[in-house]
Tab-separated table of C-alpha atoms in Angstrom:
chain	number	residue	atom	x	y	z
A	23	MET	CA	60.735	19.668	30.149
A	24	THR	CA	61.529	17.337	27.566
A	25	ARG	CA	60.246	16.677	24.989
A	26	GLU	CA	58.566	13.810	25.242
A	27	SER	CA	56.917	15.152	28.176
A	28	LEU	CA	55.407	18.274	26.263
A	29	ARG	CA	53.961	15.708	24.192
A	30	ASN	CA	52.090	14.113	26.612
A	31	SER	CA	50.932	17.222	28.308
A	32	GLY	CA	49.193	17.822	25.306
A	33	ARG	CA	47.682	14.711	25.060
A	34	VAL	CA	46.238	14.775	28.290
A	35	ALA	CA	44.705	18.530	27.599
A	36	ILE	CA	42.833	18.406	24.062
A	37	ALA	CA	41.528	14.944	26.333
A	38	TYR	CA	40.705	17.007	29.040
A	39	LEU	CA	39.101	19.547	26.349
A	40	ILE	CA	36.932	16.852	24.729
A	41	ALA	CA	35.922	15.509	27.361
A	42	LEU	CA	34.751	19.033	28.644
A	43	ALA	CA	33.105	19.472	25.010
A	44	LEU	CA	31.239	16.178	25.045
A	45	ALA	CA	29.691	17.380	29.105
A	46	CYS	CA	28.323	20.335	27.844
A	47	GLN	CA	26.286	18.473	25.207
A	48	THR	CA	24.546	17.218	27.485
A	49	ASP	CA	23.435	20.572	29.969
A	50	PHE	CA	20.386	21.379	30.902
A	51	PRO	CA	18.182	23.784	29.777
A	52	ALA	CA	18.885	22.598	25.798
A	53	HIS	CA	16.333	23.523	22.932
A	54	ALA	CA	15.368	21.226	20.672
A	55	GLU	CA	17.285	21.016	17.041
A	56	THR	CA	16.733	23.873	14.987
A	57	THR	CA	14.055	20.896	12.973
A	58	ASP	CA	10.467	20.255	12.743
A	59	LEU	CA	11.172	17.787	15.402
A	60	GLY	CA	9.987	14.899	12.828
A	61	CYS	CA	6.772	16.862	12.282
A	62	ARG	CA	5.311	16.650	8.429
A	63	ARG	CA	6.276	13.034	8.552
A	64	LEU	CA	4.020	12.346	11.730
A	65	VAL	CA	0.797	14.476	10.285
A	66	ALA	CA	1.838	12.962	6.812
A	67	ALA	CA	1.549	9.254	8.041
A	68	VAL	CA	-1.593	10.112	10.112
A	69	ASP	CA	-3.239	11.335	7.577
A	70	HIS	CA	-2.719	9.171	5.227
A	71	MET	CA	-3.178	5.971	8.316
A	72	ARG	CA	-6.913	7.864	9.229
A	73	ASN	CA	-8.123	9.495	5.873
A	74	ASP	CA	-9.363	6.256	3.638
A	75	LEU	CA	-11.429	4.650	6.804
A	76	VAL	CA	-15.111	3.975	6.178
A	77	PHE	CA	-16.666	4.493	9.075
A	78	PRO	CA	-19.007	1.337	10.451
A	79	PRO	CA	-22.789	1.671	10.358
A	80	GLN	CA	-22.876	0.069	13.769
A	81	PHE	CA	-21.202	2.960	15.171
A	82	SER	CA	-24.133	5.402	14.598
A	83	GLN	CA	-26.590	2.910	17.099
A	84	ALA	CA	-26.819	3.306	20.192
A	85	ASN	CA	-24.401	1.582	22.517
A	86	PRO	CA	-22.688	-0.232	19.582
A	87	THR	CA	-20.540	-2.248	19.523
A	88	LYS	CA	-16.834	-3.173	18.130
A	89	GLU	CA	-16.643	-6.370	15.900
A	90	GLY	CA	-12.710	-6.574	15.926
A	91	THR	CA	-12.284	-5.445	12.469
A	92	GLU	CA	-12.539	-1.896	12.436
A	93	PHE	CA	-9.664	0.302	12.702
A	94	ASP	CA	-6.303	-0.804	15.137
A	95	PRO	CA	-5.230	2.432	17.212
A	96	ASN	CA	-1.969	0.178	17.840
A	97	ARG	CA	-1.108	1.036	14.188
A	98	TYR	CA	-0.449	4.349	15.535
A	99	PHE	CA	2.932	3.552	17.075
A	100	GLU	CA	3.607	3.111	13.200
A	101	ALA	CA	3.564	6.666	13.160
A	102	PHE	CA	4.272	8.016	16.629
A	103	THR	CA	8.048	5.686	15.910
A	104	HIS	CA	9.040	7.745	19.163
A	105	LEU	CA	6.286	6.605	21.757
A	106	ARG	CA	5.323	2.783	22.702
A	107	MET	CA	3.023	1.343	24.829
A	108	ARG	CA	3.711	0.037	27.840
A	109	ASP	CA	5.325	-3.286	27.949
A	110	GLY	CA	2.471	-5.950	28.392
A	111	TYR	CA	-0.297	-3.694	27.153
A	112	VAL	CA	-1.995	-2.705	23.970
A	113	LEU	CA	-4.085	0.152	23.355
A	114	ASP	CA	-8.163	-0.214	22.470
A	115	TYR	CA	-10.550	1.222	22.085
A	116	VAL	CA	-14.657	1.330	22.988
A	117	TYR	CA	-17.374	3.529	21.068
A	118	HIS	CA	-19.334	6.388	21.944
A	119	GLN	CA	-22.520	7.180	20.771
A	120	ASP	CA	-24.855	9.629	22.303
A	121	GLY	CA	-26.959	10.972	19.584
A	122	VAL	CA	-25.754	13.998	18.414
A	123	GLY	CA	-22.289	12.702	17.787
A	124	GLY	CA	-19.885	9.209	18.438
A	125	TYR	CA	-16.207	8.824	19.052
A	126	PRO	CA	-13.794	6.394	20.642
A	127	LEU	CA	-13.114	6.162	24.510
A	128	LEU	CA	-9.653	5.025	23.878
A	129	TYR	CA	-8.408	2.964	27.444
A	130	ALA	CA	-4.979	0.513	27.747
A	131	ARG	CA	-5.536	-2.745	28.585
A	132	PRO	CA	-3.522	-5.694	29.354
A	133	ALA	CA	-2.427	-7.247	26.136
A	134	ASN	CA	-4.249	-11.256	27.701
A	135	GLN	CA	-7.184	-9.585	28.815
A	136	PRO	CA	-9.715	-10.009	26.368
A	137	PRO	CA	-11.229	-6.315	24.750
A	138	TYR	CA	-14.551	-4.099	25.730
A	139	ALA	CA	-17.414	-4.463	23.182
A	140	ARG	CA	-19.327	-2.113	24.445
A	141	GLU	CA	-18.947	0.987	26.272
A	142	SER	CA	-21.576	-0.449	28.465
A	143	ASP	CA	-19.339	-3.506	29.499
A	144	TYR	CA	-16.693	-0.973	29.715
A	145	ARG	CA	-18.279	1.234	32.118
A	146	ALA	CA	-19.413	-1.697	33.948
A	147	VAL	CA	-15.283	-1.653	35.265
A	148	PRO	CA	-15.332	0.897	37.841
A	149	ASP	CA	-11.685	3.260	38.234
A	150	HIS	CA	-10.280	2.475	34.368
A	151	PRO	CA	-6.729	4.223	34.640
A	152	ASP	CA	-5.772	7.117	32.433
A	153	TYR	CA	-4.768	5.197	28.656
A	154	LEU	CA	-1.863	8.048	28.301
A	155	ALA	CA	-0.519	6.505	31.411
A	156	PHE	CA	0.606	3.892	29.707
A	157	VAL	CA	2.128	5.460	26.142
A	158	VAL	CA	5.929	6.046	26.679
A	159	PRO	CA	7.473	8.510	24.727
A	160	GLN	CA	11.187	8.622	24.472
A	161	ASP	CA	13.493	10.671	26.160
A	162	SER	CA	14.022	13.311	23.272
A	163	PRO	CA	12.179	15.945	22.359
A	164	GLU	CA	11.153	13.926	19.118
A	165	GLY	CA	9.697	12.064	21.465
A	166	TYR	CA	7.484	14.381	23.718
A	167	PHE	CA	6.444	16.329	21.220
A	168	GLU	CA	4.782	13.216	19.570
A	169	PHE	CA	3.366	11.631	22.975
A	170	VAL	CA	1.688	16.563	23.012
A	171	VAL	CA	0.694	15.799	19.478
A	172	PHE	CA	-1.131	12.143	20.263
A	173	VAL	CA	-3.044	13.562	23.024
A	174	MET	CA	-4.404	15.573	21.092
A	175	SER	CA	-5.012	13.833	18.090
A	176	ALA	CA	-5.396	9.788	19.321
A	177	ASN	CA	-9.238	10.137	19.215
A	178	GLN	CA	-9.378	11.911	16.326
A	179	PHE	CA	-10.520	9.388	14.065
A	180	TYR	CA	-14.571	7.800	13.714
A	181	ARG	CA	-15.604	11.199	14.240
A	182	ASP	CA	-19.415	11.662	14.435
A	183	TRP	CA	-21.493	14.139	14.117
A	184	HIS	CA	-21.391	16.827	16.879
A	185	ALA	CA	-17.086	15.431	17.415
A	186	GLU	CA	-16.872	16.973	14.572
A	187	TYR	CA	-15.838	20.107	16.015
A	188	ASN	CA	-12.594	18.359	17.754
A	189	ASP	CA	-10.445	19.548	14.226
A	190	TRP	CA	-7.148	20.839	16.723
A	191	ARG	CA	-4.380	20.101	14.401
A	192	VAL	CA	-0.751	20.627	14.673
A	193	LEU	CA	1.147	22.912	12.072
A	194	CYS	CA	4.776	22.143	10.920
A	195	GLY	CA	5.348	25.637	10.039
A	196	ALA	CA	5.293	29.197	7.563
A	197	ALA	CA	4.487	26.313	4.454
A	198	ASP	CA	1.200	24.527	6.204
A	199	ILE	CA	0.002	28.084	7.620
A	200	GLU	CA	0.202	28.672	4.217
A	201	GLU	CA	-2.189	25.695	3.332
A	202	THR	CA	-4.155	26.094	5.963
A	203	ILE	CA	-5.221	29.543	4.608
A	204	GLN	CA	-5.894	28.444	0.950
A	205	SER	CA	-7.992	25.348	2.121
A	206	LEU	CA	-10.488	27.874	3.924
A	207	ALA	CA	-10.929	29.458	0.202
A	208	GLY	CA	-11.107	26.113	-1.759
A	209	PRO	CA	-14.052	25.396	-3.783
A	210	ASP	CA	-14.705	22.265	-1.938
A	211	PHE	CA	-14.946	24.094	1.479
A	212	ALA	CA	-18.520	24.773	2.908
A	213	GLY	CA	-17.507	27.060	5.708
A	214	ARG	CA	-16.475	30.820	5.185
A	215	PRO	CA	-12.890	31.849	3.559
A	216	MET	CA	-10.405	33.578	6.290
A	217	THR	CA	-10.555	37.367	5.992
A	218	ALA	CA	-7.790	39.731	4.425
A	219	GLU	CA	-7.075	41.138	7.777
A	220	GLN	CA	-6.669	37.346	9.514
A	221	ILE	CA	-4.809	36.031	6.475
A	222	ARG	CA	-2.205	39.450	7.220
A	223	ALA	CA	-2.293	38.217	11.264
A	224	ALA	CA	-1.646	34.434	10.225
A	225	HIS	CA	1.540	35.075	7.988
A	226	ALA	CA	3.018	37.166	10.927
A	227	ILE	CA	2.974	34.369	13.136
A	228	GLU	CA	6.425	34.113	14.627
A	229	ASP	CA	8.398	31.046	15.424
A	230	PRO	CA	6.109	28.450	13.469
A	231	THR	CA	7.622	25.198	14.212
A	232	PRO	CA	7.355	23.257	17.170
A	233	SER	CA	10.040	23.153	19.868
A	234	VAL	CA	11.027	21.041	23.015
A	235	VAL	CA	13.053	22.724	25.658
A	236	MET	CA	14.515	20.377	28.510
A	237	ASN	CA	15.675	20.315	31.788
A	238	ASP	CA	16.585	17.461	33.860
A	239	GLN	CA	13.093	17.006	35.310
A	240	THR	CA	11.118	18.349	32.315
A	241	ALA	CA	10.262	18.823	28.777
A	242	THR	CA	7.728	21.494	28.081
A	243	VAL	CA	6.144	20.794	24.224
A	244	THR	CA	5.477	24.808	22.352
A	245	MET	CA	3.614	23.947	18.820
A	246	LEU	CA	1.534	25.637	16.661
A	247	ALA	CA	-1.982	24.399	16.581
A	248	PHE	CA	-5.389	25.091	14.349
A	249	THR	CA	-9.065	24.600	14.665
A	250	LYS	CA	-11.771	25.729	12.338
A	251	TRP	CA	-13.833	27.018	15.669
A	252	GLY	CA	-11.240	28.660	16.760
A	253	GLY	CA	-8.353	29.494	14.152
A	254	PHE	CA	-4.538	29.609	15.032
A	255	TYR	CA	-3.441	29.167	18.693
A	256	ARG	CA	0.236	28.465	20.184
A	257	ARG	CA	-0.229	24.868	22.357
A	258	THR	CA	1.951	24.478	25.033
A	259	ARG	CA	2.398	21.261	27.577
A	260	THR	CA	4.767	20.898	29.784
A	261	ILE	CA	5.922	16.693	30.821
A	262	SER	CA	7.625	15.250	33.744
A	263	ARG	CA	10.452	13.124	32.544
A	264	GLU	CA	10.364	11.318	34.904
A	265	ASN	CA	6.308	9.870	34.807
A	266	HIS	CA	5.724	11.220	31.248
A	267	SER	CA	2.399	12.711	33.169
A	268	ILE	CA	1.613	16.542	32.128
A	269	LEU	CA	2.134	19.379	34.825
A	270	ASP	CA	0.479	21.987	33.424
A	271	GLU	CA	-0.667	23.224	30.703
A	272	GLY	CA	0.954	26.497	30.140
A	273	SER	CA	-1.193	30.009	30.081
A	274	GLY	CA	-5.093	29.431	30.703
A	275	ASP	CA	-5.599	26.015	29.378
A	276	GLY	CA	-2.143	26.238	27.563
A	277	ASN	CA	-3.562	27.119	23.926
A	278	THR	CA	-2.623	30.553	23.414
A	279	PRO	CA	-5.046	32.867	20.665
A	280	LEU	CA	-2.590	33.905	17.885
A	281	VAL	CA	-5.084	34.573	15.231
A	282	ASP	CA	-9.184	34.499	15.745
A	283	TYR	CA	-11.474	32.039	13.140
A	284	ASP	CA	-14.426	30.752	12.944
A	285	CYS	CA	-16.066	28.572	9.761
A	286	GLY	CA	-19.304	29.655	10.580
A	287	ILE	CA	-20.640	25.497	10.622
A	288	ALA	CA	-22.568	24.597	12.571
A	289	LEU	CA	-23.415	21.069	13.398
A	290	LYS	CA	-26.656	21.580	14.280
A	291	PRO	CA	-29.292	18.347	14.820
């Protein structure tokens, strides 16, 4: 074999190895990168967006009217940068008030369709599709992680009275566990602090950062979540990559209890 032939053979072999390495990068299943999937950025952006919202006084009334100057949920996509609405649709809501609490009822509508002003107008039209069917995640670990956080928390604005029980929050890592513990012991918190045993159990939680495992059909998101009326949970959701539907919720309701806690606050009439 000539020297030139040897050089050519070497080039072919190197090209083959490069192609093989690139192909291996797309094999499934594959864990997401060992980062927090943008969790801290997302939580900070959503908190900044919602923390200073002023509760509209008319939302305390029965069948309240949305006037159009309230929070626009399409702003969420400034924070959830790996989600978008299906082309031609926007996210909207009417406000539900039943006398013991109030919260937004989210729905998707064509962008050229006028919004409903009241829940009674919304209810007069039957068979509204689930708005989540119109929320499109990017086909990536970050996209599916954001989708699961969105499902959990999108209606957590303008919560009134008993709706405050819906306080689920994603935790991004060990620092968030510690911050949660400290917030429950602070002078501004009206509930009970965690016990020493609960604190030790919280510090012992393994794998506190979110993760996504993808194969050619599904994406399974696992993340740590906390509620003052329940404690720390491992939340798992499996999502179809074809149509973005949630296929199952893991064990039970998809929330595996890790550390039991109750703040002791009862939102009584």
